[in-house]
Tab-separated table of C-alpha atoms and ligand atoms in Angstrom:
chain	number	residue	atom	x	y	z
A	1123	UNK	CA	84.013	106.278	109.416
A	1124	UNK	CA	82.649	108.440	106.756
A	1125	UNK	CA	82.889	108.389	102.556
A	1126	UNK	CA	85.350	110.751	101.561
A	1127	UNK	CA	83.546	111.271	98.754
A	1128	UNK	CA	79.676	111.405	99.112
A	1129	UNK	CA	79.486	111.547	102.715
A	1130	UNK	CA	78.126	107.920	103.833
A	1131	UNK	CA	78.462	106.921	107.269
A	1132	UNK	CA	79.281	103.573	107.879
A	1133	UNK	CA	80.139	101.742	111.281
A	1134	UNK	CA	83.434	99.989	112.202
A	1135	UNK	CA	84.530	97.697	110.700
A	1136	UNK	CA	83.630	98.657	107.350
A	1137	UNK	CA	81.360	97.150	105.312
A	1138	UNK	CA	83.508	94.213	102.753
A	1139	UNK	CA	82.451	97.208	99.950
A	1140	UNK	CA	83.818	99.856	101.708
A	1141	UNK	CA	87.429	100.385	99.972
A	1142	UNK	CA	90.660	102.153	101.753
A	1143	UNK	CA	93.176	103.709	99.882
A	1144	UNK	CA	96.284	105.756	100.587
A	1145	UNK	CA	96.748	108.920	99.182
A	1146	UNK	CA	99.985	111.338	100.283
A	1147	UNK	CA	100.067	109.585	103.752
A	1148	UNK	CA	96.614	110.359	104.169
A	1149	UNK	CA	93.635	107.449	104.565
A	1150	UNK	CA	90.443	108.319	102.597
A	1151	UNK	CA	87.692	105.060	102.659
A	1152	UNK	CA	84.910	105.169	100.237
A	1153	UNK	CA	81.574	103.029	100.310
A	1154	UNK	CA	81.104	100.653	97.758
A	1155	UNK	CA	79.103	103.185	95.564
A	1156	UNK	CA	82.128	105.604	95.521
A	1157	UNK	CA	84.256	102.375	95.381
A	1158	UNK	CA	83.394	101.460	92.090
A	1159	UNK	CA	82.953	104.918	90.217
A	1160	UNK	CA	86.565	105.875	91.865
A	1161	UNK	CA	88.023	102.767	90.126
A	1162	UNK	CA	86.093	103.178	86.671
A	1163	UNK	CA	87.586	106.609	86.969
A	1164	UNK	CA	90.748	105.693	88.077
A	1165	UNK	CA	91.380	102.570	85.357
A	1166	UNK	CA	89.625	104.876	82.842
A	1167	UNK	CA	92.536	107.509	83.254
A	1168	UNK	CA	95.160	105.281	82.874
A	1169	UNK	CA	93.543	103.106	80.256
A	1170	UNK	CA	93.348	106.513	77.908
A	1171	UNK	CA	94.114	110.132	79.166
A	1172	UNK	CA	97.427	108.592	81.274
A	1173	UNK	CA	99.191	106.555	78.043
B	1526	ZN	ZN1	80.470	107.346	99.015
């Protein structure tokens, strides 16, 4: 499996850091690195530029 964000290559299963998420039907995973900046970007959208 492979970071769809930076590239990382981990083996299965996935490391516990390693997140999945579901996007238009389509399964990205990103490695705990990715993980976290994805949800600081994620909660920081909704927290300001979403309300
Ligand atoms: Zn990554």
């Amino acid at each position: 499996m492979v970071c769809a964000r930076c590239g990382a290559q981990a083996a299965q299963p996935p490391p516990l850091t390693w997140t999945c998420s579901v996007d238009k039907g389509v399964r990205s995973y990103f490695c705990g690195t990715c993980s976290r900046d994805n949800l600081r970007a994620i909660e920081g959208r909704l927290d300001s530029d979403w309300w």
